[in-house]
């Protein structure tokens, strides 16, 4: 990620990437939060549907 952003930024700009180590689970965490919302539960589709 650092090299990709460095290519886009001016050469004089210092780039520092800060990313939490648990970012690999971000999708699962977000999905579990979304699934637990009562407003989202009304949008679920069952096998029968």
PDB file of C-alpha atoms in Angstrom:
ATOM      1  CA  UNK A   1       0.000   0.000   0.000  1.00  0.00           C
ATOM      2  CA  UNK A   2       2.832   2.373   0.854  1.00  0.00           C
ATOM      3  CA  UNK A   3       4.465   2.016  -2.566  1.00  0.00           C
ATOM      4  CA  UNK A   4       1.155   2.574  -4.396  1.00  0.00           C
ATOM      5  CA  UNK A   5       0.405   5.770  -2.473  1.00  0.00           C
ATOM      6  CA  UNK A   6       3.991   6.975  -2.846  1.00  0.00           C
ATOM      7  CA  UNK A   7       3.641   6.742  -6.632  1.00  0.00           C
ATOM      8  CA  UNK A   8       0.578   9.015  -6.507  1.00  0.00           C
ATOM      9  CA  UNK A   9       1.977  11.578  -4.067  1.00  0.00           C
ATOM     10  CA  UNK A  10       4.559  14.269  -4.823  1.00  0.00           C
ATOM     11  CA  UNK A  11       8.153  13.065  -4.237  1.00  0.00           C
ATOM     12  CA  UNK A  12       8.665  15.567  -1.420  1.00  0.00           C
ATOM     13  CA  UNK A  13       5.702  14.267   0.578  1.00  0.00           C
ATOM     14  CA  UNK A  14       6.443  11.804   3.377  1.00  0.00           C
ATOM     15  CA  UNK A  15       3.996   8.885   3.429  1.00  0.00           C
ATOM     16  CA  UNK A  16       3.242   6.981   6.625  1.00  0.00           C
ATOM     17  CA  UNK A  17       0.686   4.169   6.630  1.00  0.00           C
ATOM     18  CA  UNK A  18      -0.953   3.255   9.918  1.00  0.00           C
ATOM     19  CA  UNK A  19      -3.099   0.148   9.727  1.00  0.00           C
ATOM     20  CA  UNK A  20      -4.392  -1.916  12.653  1.00  0.00           C
ATOM     21  CA  UNK A  21      -3.194  -5.535  12.701  1.00  0.00           C
ATOM     22  CA  UNK A  22      -6.783  -6.818  12.961  1.00  0.00           C
ATOM     23  CA  UNK A  23      -7.677  -5.237   9.586  1.00  0.00           C
ATOM     24  CA  UNK A  24      -7.760  -8.701   8.031  1.00  0.00           C
ATOM     25  CA  UNK A  25     -10.932  -9.324  10.043  1.00  0.00           C
ATOM     26  CA  UNK A  26     -12.579  -5.964   9.284  1.00  0.00           C
ATOM     27  CA  UNK A  27     -15.039  -7.460   6.790  1.00  0.00           C
ATOM     28  CA  UNK A  28     -16.149 -10.123   9.261  1.00  0.00           C
ATOM     29  CA  UNK A  29     -16.484  -7.594  12.078  1.00  0.00           C
ATOM     30  CA  UNK A  30     -18.502  -5.250   9.865  1.00  0.00           C
ATOM     31  CA  UNK A  31     -20.701  -8.112   8.683  1.00  0.00           C
ATOM     32  CA  UNK A  32     -21.434  -9.237  12.223  1.00  0.00           C
ATOM     33  CA  UNK A  33     -22.356  -5.688  13.238  1.00  0.00           C
ATOM     34  CA  UNK A  34     -24.616  -5.321  10.203  1.00  0.00           C
ATOM     35  CA  UNK A  35     -26.297  -8.681  10.823  1.00  0.00           C
ATOM     36  CA  UNK A  36     -27.006  -7.781  14.442  1.00  0.00           C
ATOM     37  CA  UNK A  37     -28.884  -4.582  13.556  1.00  0.00           C
ATOM     38  CA  UNK A  38     -32.635  -4.947  13.968  1.00  0.00           C
ATOM     39  CA  UNK A  39     -33.241  -2.797  10.880  1.00  0.00           C
ATOM     40  CA  UNK A  40     -31.145  -5.155   8.767  1.00  0.00           C
ATOM     41  CA  UNK A  41     -32.860  -8.306  10.035  1.00  0.00           C
ATOM     42  CA  UNK A  42     -36.053  -7.345   8.186  1.00  0.00           C
ATOM     43  CA  UNK A  43     -34.091  -7.571   4.913  1.00  0.00           C
ATOM     44  CA  UNK A  44     -32.962 -11.162   5.419  1.00  0.00           C
ATOM     45  CA  UNK A  45     -34.026 -13.722   2.813  1.00  0.00           C
ATOM     46  CA  UNK A  46     -34.760 -17.260   3.943  1.00  0.00           C
ATOM     47  CA  UNK A  47     -34.182 -20.468   1.968  1.00  0.00           C
ATOM     48  CA  UNK A  48     -37.920 -20.772   1.366  1.00  0.00           C
ATOM     49  CA  UNK A  49     -38.056 -17.337  -0.263  1.00  0.00           C
TER      50      UNK A  49
END
